[in-house]
Coordinates of C-alpha atoms in Angstrom, one line a residue:
M26 CA -7.2 7.5 46.1
E27 CA -8.0 4.6 43.7
L28 CA -8.7 5.2 40.0
V29 CA -11.2 2.8 38.4
V30 CA -11.6 2.5 34.6
G31 CA -13.9 0.2 32.8
K32 CA -15.3 -0.6 29.4
V33 CA -17.7 -3.0 27.8
S34 CA -15.7 -5.6 25.9
Q35 CA -16.5 -7.2 22.6
I36 CA -19.5 -5.0 22.0
Q37 CA -19.9 -6.0 18.4
R38 CA -19.9 -9.8 19.3
Y39 CA -22.6 -9.1 21.9
V40 CA -24.9 -6.9 19.8
F41 CA -24.6 -8.8 16.5
S42 CA -24.4 -12.4 17.7
S43 CA -28.0 -12.9 16.6
N44 CA -29.7 -12.7 13.2
R45 CA -32.8 -11.2 14.9
L46 CA -33.1 -7.5 14.5
R47 CA -34.9 -7.1 17.8
E48 CA -32.2 -8.8 19.7
N49 CA -29.6 -6.5 18.1
V50 CA -31.6 -3.4 19.1
G51 CA -32.1 -4.6 22.6
A52 CA -28.4 -5.6 23.0
S53 CA -27.2 -2.1 21.9
Y54 CA -29.4 -0.6 24.7
L55 CA -27.9 -3.0 27.3
V56 CA -24.3 -2.0 26.2
L57 CA -25.1 1.7 26.6
Q58 CA -26.7 1.1 30.0
A59 CA -23.8 -0.9 31.3
A60 CA -21.0 1.7 30.5
D61 CA -23.2 4.7 31.4
N62 CA -26.4 4.6 33.5
W63 CA -25.5 1.4 35.4
A64 CA -22.0 2.6 36.2
L65 CA -23.4 5.9 37.5
E66 CA -26.2 4.1 39.5
A67 CA -23.4 1.7 41.0
V68 CA -21.5 4.8 42.1
I69 CA -24.6 6.2 43.8
E70 CA -25.4 2.9 45.4
T71 CA -21.8 2.7 46.7
T72 CA -21.4 6.3 48.0
R73 CA -25.0 7.4 48.5
H74 CA -25.0 11.1 47.8
N75 CA -21.2 11.7 48.4
N76 CA -20.4 12.0 44.7
N77 CA -20.7 14.4 41.8
I78 CA -23.7 12.8 40.1
V79 CA -26.9 14.7 39.8
Q80 CA -30.0 12.7 39.3
K81 CA -33.0 14.1 37.6
I82 CA -36.4 12.8 36.5
Q83 CA -37.4 13.5 33.0
N84 CA -40.4 11.8 31.3
N85 CA -40.6 9.4 34.2
E86 CA -37.0 8.3 33.7
N87 CA -33.8 8.8 35.6
V88 CA -31.4 11.1 33.9
Y89 CA -27.8 11.6 35.3
E90 CA -25.5 14.5 34.9
L91 CA -22.0 15.3 36.3
D92 CA -21.7 18.3 38.6
D93 CA -18.6 20.2 37.6
S94 CA -18.5 22.2 40.9
K95 CA -18.0 19.1 42.9
Q96 CA -14.3 18.3 43.1
I97 CA -12.9 15.4 45.0
E98 CA -9.5 17.0 45.8
S99 CA -11.0 19.9 47.6
D100 CA -14.1 18.3 49.1
S101 CA -13.3 15.8 51.9
S102 CA -16.9 14.6 52.1
M103 CA -16.8 13.2 48.6
E104 CA -16.2 9.5 48.4
A105 CA -16.2 9.3 44.6
E106 CA -16.0 11.5 41.5
V107 CA -16.9 10.3 38.1
L108 CA -14.4 11.8 35.7
Y109 CA -16.3 11.0 32.5
T110 CA -18.3 8.4 30.6
G111 CA -18.8 7.8 27.0
G112 CA -17.9 5.6 24.1
G113 CA -18.4 2.5 26.1
N114 CA -15.9 3.7 28.8
F115 CA -16.2 5.1 32.2
V116 CA -13.6 6.6 34.6
A117 CA -14.0 7.3 38.3
L118 CA -11.9 8.2 41.3
F119 CA -12.6 6.7 44.7
R120 CA -11.3 8.1 47.9
K121 CA -10.9 4.6 49.4
S122 CA -10.2 1.1 48.1
E123 CA -13.3 -0.2 49.9
G124 CA -15.4 2.1 47.9
A125 CA -13.8 0.9 44.6
N126 CA -14.3 -2.7 45.6
Q127 CA -17.9 -2.3 46.4
F128 CA -18.5 -0.2 43.2
I129 CA -17.0 -3.1 41.1
R130 CA -19.2 -5.7 42.9
N131 CA -22.3 -3.6 42.4
L132 CA -21.7 -3.0 38.7
S133 CA -20.7 -6.6 38.1
R134 CA -23.7 -8.0 39.8
R135 CA -26.0 -5.7 37.7
A136 CA -24.3 -6.7 34.4
L137 CA -24.6 -10.4 35.3
T138 CA -28.2 -10.3 36.2
D139 CA -29.5 -7.7 33.7
A140 CA -27.3 -8.4 30.7
P141 CA -26.3 -12.1 30.7
G142 CA -23.4 -12.7 28.3
L143 CA -22.2 -9.1 28.4
Q144 CA -18.5 -8.7 29.1
L145 CA -17.4 -5.9 31.3
A146 CA -13.5 -5.3 31.8
V147 CA -12.4 -3.2 34.8
A148 CA -8.9 -2.2 35.9
R149 CA -7.7 -0.3 39.2
Y150 CA -4.8 2.0 39.7
M151 CA -3.6 3.6 43.0
F152 CA -3.3 7.3 42.5
D153 CA -2.1 10.3 44.5
W154 CA -3.4 13.8 43.6
G155 CA 0.1 15.0 43.5
E156 CA 0.7 12.7 40.5
S157 CA -0.2 13.4 36.9
L158 CA -3.8 12.2 36.5
S159 CA -3.5 11.9 32.7
R160 CA -0.7 9.6 33.0
A161 CA -2.5 7.5 35.6
V162 CA -5.5 7.2 33.4
S163 CA -3.3 6.1 30.5
A164 CA -1.7 3.5 32.7
A165 CA -5.0 2.3 34.1
F166 CA -6.3 1.7 30.5
E167 CA -3.1 -0.2 29.6
R168 CA -3.7 -2.3 32.6
L169 CA -7.3 -2.8 31.5
E170 CA -6.1 -4.1 28.1
A171 CA -3.7 -6.4 29.8
N172 CA -6.5 -7.7 32.0
K173 CA -8.6 -8.4 28.8
R174 CA -5.7 -10.2 27.1
G175 CA -5.2 -12.5 30.2
W176 CA -9.0 -13.1 30.6
I177 CA -9.7 -16.8 30.9
H178 CA -12.8 -17.7 28.9
G179 CA -15.3 -19.6 30.9
A180 CA -17.2 -22.6 29.6
P181 CA -21.0 -21.9 29.8
L182 CA -23.1 -24.5 31.4
L183 CA -24.6 -26.2 28.4
G184 CA -27.6 -27.8 30.3
L185 CA -28.2 -30.6 32.7
G186 CA -30.4 -33.5 31.9
V187 CA -33.0 -32.8 29.2
T188 CA -32.8 -29.2 27.9
A189 CA -33.9 -27.3 25.0
A190 CA -31.4 -24.9 23.2
C191 CA -31.8 -21.2 22.6
S192 CA -32.5 -20.5 18.9
S193 CA -29.9 -17.7 18.9
T194 CA -27.0 -18.7 21.2
G195 CA -27.4 -22.4 21.4
L196 CA -27.2 -22.2 25.2
P197 CA -30.0 -23.6 27.4
A198 CA -33.4 -22.0 26.8
V199 CA -35.2 -20.4 29.7
K200 CA -38.5 -19.3 27.9
D201 CA -40.7 -19.9 25.0
Y202 CA -40.8 -16.2 23.7
F203 CA -43.9 -15.2 21.8
I204 CA -43.9 -12.2 19.4
E205 CA -47.5 -11.1 19.2
D206 CA -47.4 -8.9 16.1
K207 CA -45.8 -11.8 14.1
G208 CA -47.7 -14.5 15.7
E209 CA -44.6 -16.7 16.2
S210 CA -42.7 -18.1 19.1
F211 CA -39.2 -19.4 19.7
L212 CA -36.9 -20.6 22.5
V213 CA -34.5 -18.1 24.1
G214 CA -31.8 -18.3 26.6
A215 CA -31.1 -15.8 29.3
E216 CA -28.9 -13.6 27.1
A217 CA -31.4 -13.5 24.2
L218 CA -34.3 -13.0 26.6
A219 CA -32.5 -9.9 28.2
K220 CA -32.0 -8.3 24.8
L221 CA -35.6 -8.9 23.7
E222 CA -37.1 -7.5 26.9
N223 CA -35.1 -4.2 26.3
V224 CA -36.4 -3.6 22.8
F225 CA -39.1 -1.2 24.0
R226 CA -36.6 0.8 26.0
A227 CA -34.3 1.0 23.1
R228 CA -37.1 2.3 20.9
E229 CA -37.9 4.9 23.5
R230 CA -34.3 6.1 23.8
L231 CA -33.9 6.4 19.9
G232 CA -37.2 8.4 19.8
K233 CA -35.9 10.9 22.4
I234 CA -32.6 11.4 20.7
V235 CA -34.1 11.7 17.2
P236 CA -37.8 12.2 17.5
L237 CA -39.8 11.6 14.4
P238 CA -42.6 13.7 13.0
S239 CA -46.1 12.4 13.0
G240 CA -46.6 9.6 10.4
Y241 CA -43.2 8.0 10.7
A242 CA -41.9 5.1 12.9
Y243 CA -38.5 3.2 13.2
P244 CA -38.6 -0.3 11.9
V245 CA -37.4 -2.0 15.1
E246 CA -39.4 -5.2 14.6
D247 CA -38.3 -6.5 11.3
L248 CA -35.7 -5.9 8.4
D249 CA -38.6 -6.4 6.0
F250 CA -39.9 -3.0 7.0
L251 CA -36.9 -1.2 5.6
G252 CA -38.3 -0.7 2.2
R253 CA -38.3 -2.6 -1.1
T254 CA -39.5 -2.3 -4.7
Q255 CA -42.4 -4.7 -5.5
G256 CA -41.3 -7.6 -7.6
E257 CA -37.6 -7.2 -7.1
H258 CA -35.1 -8.7 -4.7
S259 CA -34.9 -6.7 -1.5
Y260 CA -31.4 -5.6 -0.3
I261 CA -30.3 -3.9 2.9
A262 CA -27.3 -2.1 3.8
V263 CA -25.4 -2.6 7.0
V264 CA -23.4 0.6 7.7
H265 CA -20.6 0.8 10.2
I266 CA -18.9 4.2 10.8
D267 CA -16.0 4.8 13.2
G268 CA -14.2 8.0 14.1
N269 CA -10.6 8.2 13.1
E270 CA -7.9 8.4 15.7
M271 CA -10.1 8.8 18.7
G272 CA -7.6 7.3 21.0
Q273 CA -5.0 9.8 19.8
R274 CA -7.3 12.7 20.5
K275 CA -7.5 11.6 24.1
K276 CA -3.8 11.2 24.3
D277 CA -3.3 14.7 23.0
I278 CA -5.6 16.1 25.7
G279 CA -3.5 14.0 28.3
A280 CA -0.3 15.4 26.9
R281 CA -1.6 18.9 27.0
Y282 CA -2.5 18.5 30.7
D283 CA 0.4 16.3 31.8
D284 CA 1.5 18.4 34.8
P285 CA 0.1 17.3 38.1
A286 CA -0.9 20.9 38.7
Q287 CA -3.3 20.6 35.7
N288 CA -5.2 17.5 36.9
R289 CA -8.5 19.5 37.2
E290 CA -8.0 21.1 33.9
Y291 CA -7.5 17.5 32.5
I292 CA -10.7 16.4 34.0
T293 CA -12.6 19.3 32.6
A294 CA -11.2 18.8 29.2
M295 CA -11.9 15.1 29.0
R296 CA -15.3 15.6 30.3
N297 CA -16.2 18.2 27.9
F298 CA -14.7 16.3 25.0
A299 CA -16.9 13.3 25.9
R300 CA -19.9 15.6 26.1
G301 CA -19.0 17.2 22.8
I302 CA -18.7 13.9 21.0
K303 CA -22.0 12.7 22.3
K304 CA -23.7 15.9 21.3
A305 CA -22.1 16.0 17.8
A306 CA -23.1 12.3 17.2
D307 CA -26.6 12.9 18.2
L308 CA -27.0 16.0 16.1
A309 CA -25.4 14.4 13.1
L310 CA -27.8 11.4 13.3
K311 CA -30.7 13.8 13.7
K312 CA -29.7 15.8 10.6
T313 CA -29.2 12.6 8.6
I314 CA -32.7 11.3 9.4
E315 CA -34.2 14.8 8.8
R316 CA -32.5 14.8 5.3
L317 CA -34.0 11.4 4.6
I318 CA -37.5 12.5 5.6
E319 CA -37.1 15.6 3.5
R320 CA -36.2 13.5 0.5
I321 CA -39.3 11.2 1.1
E322 CA -41.7 14.2 1.4
K323 CA -40.3 15.7 -1.9
D324 CA -40.4 12.6 -3.8
T325 CA -43.9 11.6 -2.7
E326 CA -45.2 15.0 -3.7
C327 CA -43.4 14.8 -7.1
E328 CA -45.0 11.4 -7.7
K329 CA -48.5 12.6 -6.5
E330 CA -48.8 9.4 -4.5
K331 CA -52.2 8.9 -2.9
N332 CA -51.7 5.6 -1.2
G333 CA -48.2 5.7 0.1
K334 CA -44.8 7.4 0.5
V335 CA -42.0 6.7 -1.7
I336 CA -38.3 7.5 -2.6
V337 CA -37.7 7.7 -6.3
H338 CA -34.6 8.3 -8.2
H339 CA -34.9 9.4 -11.9
G340 CA -32.4 9.0 -14.7
K341 CA -31.4 11.8 -17.0
D342 CA -31.7 12.6 -20.7
N343 CA -28.8 13.0 -23.0
E344 CA -28.5 16.7 -22.1
G345 CA -28.1 15.8 -18.4
N346 CA -31.7 16.9 -17.4
T347 CA -33.7 14.9 -15.0
D348 CA -36.1 12.7 -17.0
Y349 CA -39.1 12.1 -14.7
S350 CA -40.4 9.4 -17.0
S351 CA -37.6 7.0 -16.3
P352 CA -37.3 6.0 -12.6
I353 CA -34.1 4.2 -11.9
A354 CA -34.8 3.1 -8.4
R355 CA -38.0 3.2 -6.3
I356 CA -38.5 2.6 -2.6
E357 CA -42.1 2.0 -1.3
L358 CA -42.1 2.7 2.4
A359 CA -43.8 -0.1 4.4
R360 CA -46.8 0.9 6.4
K361 CA -47.1 0.4 10.2
D362 CA -50.8 1.3 10.1
D363 CA -53.2 3.4 8.0
I364 CA -51.4 6.7 8.8
T365 CA -47.7 5.7 9.8
Y366 CA -44.9 4.5 7.6
Y367 CA -41.6 2.9 8.6
L368 CA -38.5 4.9 7.8
P369 CA -36.1 2.8 5.7
I370 CA -33.3 3.2 8.4
L371 CA -32.8 2.0 11.8
P372 CA -29.8 3.1 14.0
I373 CA -28.5 0.2 16.2
I374 CA -25.3 1.5 17.9
Y375 CA -25.1 5.3 18.2
G376 CA -24.4 8.1 20.6
G377 CA -20.6 8.1 20.3
D378 CA -17.9 8.3 17.7
D379 CA -19.0 5.1 16.2
L380 CA -22.4 4.4 14.5
T381 CA -23.9 1.3 13.1
F382 CA -27.3 1.4 11.3
V383 CA -29.2 -0.7 8.9
C384 CA -31.2 0.7 5.9
D385 CA -32.6 0.0 2.5
G386 CA -29.6 -1.2 0.4
R387 CA -30.0 1.7 -2.2
L388 CA -29.6 4.3 0.5
G389 CA -26.5 2.9 2.4
L390 CA -23.9 4.9 0.6
S391 CA -25.8 8.2 0.6
L392 CA -26.8 7.9 4.3
A393 CA -23.2 7.1 5.3
E394 CA -22.0 10.2 3.4
T395 CA -24.6 12.4 4.8
Y396 CA -23.9 11.3 8.4
I397 CA -20.1 11.6 8.1
C398 CA -20.3 15.1 6.6
A399 CA -22.7 16.2 9.3
F400 CA -20.5 14.7 12.1
E401 CA -17.4 16.5 10.7
K402 CA -19.2 19.8 10.7
E403 CA -20.6 19.3 14.2
T404 CA -17.3 18.3 15.7
E405 CA -15.5 21.3 13.9
E406 CA -18.0 23.7 15.3
N407 CA -18.0 22.3 18.8
G408 CA -15.7 24.4 21.0
A409 CA -14.8 21.4 23.4
I410 CA -13.5 19.4 20.3
N411 CA -12.0 22.4 18.3
K412 CA -11.1 20.3 15.3
K413 CA -13.2 18.2 13.0
I414 CA -13.2 14.5 13.5
T415 CA -13.1 12.5 10.3
S416 CA -14.5 9.0 10.1
S417 CA -14.1 5.7 8.2
A418 CA -17.1 3.7 7.0
G419 CA -17.9 0.3 5.7
V420 CA -21.1 -0.4 3.8
A421 CA -22.1 -4.0 3.3
M422 CA -25.1 -4.5 0.9
V423 CA -26.8 -7.9 1.1
K424 CA -30.1 -9.6 0.5
S425 CA -32.6 -8.7 3.3
H426 CA -32.7 -12.2 4.6
Y427 CA -29.0 -12.8 4.6
P428 CA -27.6 -13.6 8.0
F429 CA -27.4 -10.3 9.8
A430 CA -24.3 -11.1 11.9
Q431 CA -22.3 -12.0 8.8
A432 CA -23.3 -8.8 7.1
Y433 CA -22.2 -6.8 10.0
R434 CA -18.8 -8.5 10.1
M435 CA -18.4 -7.6 6.5
A436 CA -19.2 -3.9 7.2
E437 CA -16.6 -4.0 10.0
M438 CA -14.0 -5.4 7.7
L439 CA -14.9 -2.7 5.0
C440 CA -14.5 0.0 7.7
Q441 CA -11.1 -1.4 8.7
S442 CA -10.1 -1.4 5.0
A443 CA -11.0 2.3 4.8
K444 CA -8.9 3.1 7.9
N445 CA -6.0 1.2 6.4
Y446 CA -6.0 3.2 3.2
R447 CA -6.3 6.4 5.4
R448 CA -3.1 5.5 7.3
K449 CA -1.4 4.7 4.0
I450 CA -1.9 8.1 2.3
K451 CA -2.8 10.6 5.1
E452 CA 0.7 12.1 5.2
Y453 CA 0.3 13.2 1.6
F454 CA -2.6 15.6 2.1
A455 CA -5.0 17.0 4.6
D456 CA -7.0 14.5 6.6
S457 CA -10.3 13.2 5.1
S458 CA -13.1 10.7 5.8
Y459 CA -12.9 7.4 3.9
L460 CA -15.4 4.9 2.6
D461 CA -15.4 1.3 1.4
W462 CA -18.3 -0.9 0.3
H463 CA -19.3 -4.3 -1.0
F464 CA -22.4 -5.2 -3.0
A465 CA -23.0 -9.0 -2.5
L466 CA -25.2 -10.4 -5.1
S467 CA -24.8 -13.9 -3.5
G468 CA -22.9 -14.8 -0.3
L469 CA -19.9 -13.5 1.6
S470 CA -17.2 -16.2 1.5
G471 CA -13.7 -15.5 3.0
T472 CA -12.1 -12.3 4.1
L473 CA -12.4 -9.0 2.3
E474 CA -8.9 -9.4 0.7
E475 CA -9.9 -12.9 -0.6
I476 CA -13.2 -11.6 -2.1
R477 CA -11.5 -8.7 -3.7
R478 CA -8.7 -11.0 -5.1
R479 CA -11.3 -13.6 -6.4
E480 CA -14.0 -11.1 -7.8
F481 CA -12.3 -7.9 -8.6
R482 CA -8.7 -8.8 -9.6
V483 CA -7.9 -9.5 -13.3
R484 CA -4.8 -9.5 -15.4
E485 CA -4.7 -5.7 -15.8
G486 CA -5.0 -5.1 -12.0
S487 CA -7.9 -4.1 -9.8
L488 CA -11.4 -3.6 -11.2
T489 CA -12.3 -1.5 -8.2
L490 CA -11.1 1.8 -7.0
R491 CA -12.3 1.1 -3.4
P492 CA -11.5 2.2 -0.6
V493 CA -11.9 5.9 -1.6
S494 CA -11.6 9.3 0.2
L495 CA -15.0 11.0 0.9
G496 CA -13.6 14.3 -0.3
E497 CA -11.0 15.2 -2.8
N498 CA -7.9 12.9 -2.9
S499 CA -4.8 14.8 -4.0
Y500 CA -2.6 11.6 -3.7
Q501 CA -4.8 9.4 -6.0
P502 CA -7.6 11.8 -7.4
Y503 CA -9.4 9.0 -9.1
K504 CA -9.8 7.2 -5.7
S505 CA -12.4 9.6 -4.4
W506 CA -16.2 9.3 -3.8
P507 CA -17.0 12.4 -5.7
I508 CA -15.4 11.0 -8.8
I509 CA -17.3 7.7 -8.5
K510 CA -20.6 9.6 -8.0
K511 CA -20.0 11.8 -11.0
T512 CA -19.4 8.6 -13.1
I513 CA -22.5 7.0 -11.7
D514 CA -24.4 10.0 -12.7
A515 CA -23.0 9.6 -16.3
F516 CA -24.1 5.9 -16.5
Q517 CA -27.6 7.0 -15.3
Q518 CA -28.2 9.0 -18.3
E519 CA -30.4 7.8 -21.3
K520 CA -27.7 6.9 -23.7
W521 CA -26.5 4.3 -21.2
L522 CA -29.5 3.3 -19.3
Q523 CA -31.6 2.7 -22.4
R524 CA -29.0 0.2 -23.7
R525 CA -28.5 -2.4 -20.9
N526 CA -26.6 -4.7 -23.4
K527 CA -24.0 -1.9 -23.9
M528 CA -23.5 -1.6 -20.2
K529 CA -23.1 -5.4 -19.7
A530 CA -20.7 -5.5 -22.7
F531 CA -18.7 -2.7 -21.3
R532 CA -18.3 -4.6 -17.9
E533 CA -17.0 -7.6 -19.6
A534 CA -14.6 -5.5 -21.8
L535 CA -13.2 -3.9 -18.6
R536 CA -12.5 -7.4 -17.2
G537 CA -10.7 -8.2 -20.5
G538 CA -8.3 -5.3 -20.1
R539 CA -7.2 -2.2 -22.2
E540 CA -7.3 -3.9 -25.6
E541 CA -10.9 -5.2 -25.1
V542 CA -12.1 -1.8 -24.0
K543 CA -10.6 -0.2 -27.1
Q544 CA -12.4 -2.9 -29.3
F545 CA -15.7 -2.1 -27.3
I546 CA -15.4 1.6 -28.1
L547 CA -14.9 0.9 -31.8
K548 CA -17.8 -1.7 -31.9
Y549 CA -20.4 0.5 -30.2
G550 CA -19.2 3.8 -31.9
I551 CA -18.8 5.5 -28.6
G552 CA -15.9 7.9 -29.6
E553 CA -15.4 10.3 -26.8
E554 CA -18.6 9.2 -24.9
L555 CA -16.9 7.3 -22.1
P556 CA -17.4 9.4 -19.0
T557 CA -14.5 11.6 -18.3
I558 CA -12.7 11.1 -15.0
D559 CA -11.5 14.5 -14.3
E560 CA -7.8 14.5 -14.6
P561 CA -6.8 15.0 -18.3
N562 CA -3.6 13.0 -18.1
F563 CA -5.4 9.8 -17.1
E564 CA -6.2 7.2 -19.7
F565 CA -9.6 6.0 -18.4
S566 CA -11.7 7.6 -21.1
K567 CA -9.5 5.8 -23.8
T568 CA -8.8 2.5 -22.3
G569 CA -10.9 2.2 -19.1
W570 CA -7.7 1.8 -17.1
Y571 CA -5.0 3.9 -15.6
G572 CA -2.0 2.2 -14.1
E573 CA -3.3 -0.9 -12.3
Y574 CA -6.8 0.6 -11.6
C575 CA -10.1 0.4 -13.6
G576 CA -12.1 3.6 -13.5
Y577 CA -15.6 2.5 -14.4
F578 CA -16.5 -0.9 -12.8
D579 CA -17.6 0.6 -9.4
A580 CA -19.9 3.1 -11.1
L581 CA -21.3 0.4 -13.5
E582 CA -22.1 -1.9 -10.4
L583 CA -24.1 0.9 -8.7
A584 CA -25.7 2.6 -11.7
D585 CA -28.9 0.6 -11.7
W586 CA -30.0 1.3 -8.1
F587 CA -27.8 3.9 -6.3
I588 CA -30.0 6.8 -4.9
P589 CA -27.9 10.1 -4.3
F590 CA -29.3 12.6 -1.8
E591 CA -28.0 15.7 -3.7
E592 CA -30.7 15.4 -6.4
E593 CA -33.3 18.1 -6.2
V594 CA -36.8 16.9 -6.7
V595 CA -39.4 19.4 -8.0
S596 CA -43.2 19.0 -7.9

């Protein structure tokens, strides 16, 4: 037999190489197709019906499932068995090398013609059923990574004679593409054209995974539809969430079924694990969007809006009660037509352990938290996974017309920063999810480390507590999202929000260090009014600092516009 493993390479580069939202959405659909449906269709084309793929028609669309009862080791008529697909990977066993050759040709041809620019990496590994399948799969993926490292980058044909350039990729244009609803046209190359022509299919797929109630639509066409407050700068949040140690989870399954006599058990476990991850991710996304719609409906009813739907976050009075006369942040949903509103969120990459979405900037952190908590719960309750899967998230908040590709790269760096912090402290307490974010008032120049050193490092130490754990942090309790949210809540009360000059002065005092904070407290007669950061032995409420960390800068930065989801809105 021959084992074939494959994956889509450089997914983020392909999806986010353009600053046009339509192209990003279409590209994400093509990535999913290449590693899933196209791979399965290539197996069918290669082996006809001698495989374990069941093809169904649902809503005039081909849907594929794997038949667990068909087993290549016991059925000599089977020419191939797909072991599993998911997360941009596919694994299949072919009885003969000729079948593996033809499958790779078929899939490669499909990718080249239907998704120009997409990189598909494949590796082959000779296998005998008397060997350990889990070890063979591991070896095949190692070979695949070696193939990727040794890949020779080709030089694209930049055009012959007089050619026009694609406005997205700079490669030769093949069409003048017209967007009817915007009344504009632009030149596109083969790669950009393939992405744009799949936007409708991408919208259909999202609508099937997370169907919206009547009156709502996804803002696939333009970032301007994500929501804004009239008369203010509009910010979006690009959110990238990635499951922690997913590779290790798969290795653990392989180690559990390492014996050749357990090859079938290994296939079953991996197949169920892949199915479980997809189901958990889809349900978590569905619950997140349902929670957003619930908030919209409550806030709209509370405001008694007659002409539109809104999300409104109110401040609090000095007793901590919601003050409905002082809204802090207000999102007015954009209209699609007279009866339909655009949701202020658009998932772009989804359906696996990683998720990328874009939303109104004021909702980025709350939506990320909501999704991560839902994903943890769904994976913990799924019998095929058995143990919750934590995640790391990066949230980049930028002006709505900032280059989208750069904003995504920042979100990716922030996600990696959260992962790095997790690795640093995970041995000290039970595993948690982690979060990092950046609020860019201007541009994004340099690496995350350079930005933090330039903008958030002073003589006393770090102005920011980021990255933080999403739950309690027993190693560094003050570096946790619940603590920062509690502090934001304190700054969103009347005694702070009604005195903007005090908040601005406090920020400057924090930059000056402990002594300037003490002078600030005396000058403004604050006494014990600085928000308490839980642990009594910390000095935050006296000097603003503890060790090398400032306890208030993050909360002050978010106080004017952060919208939490926990707030109960009453009509």
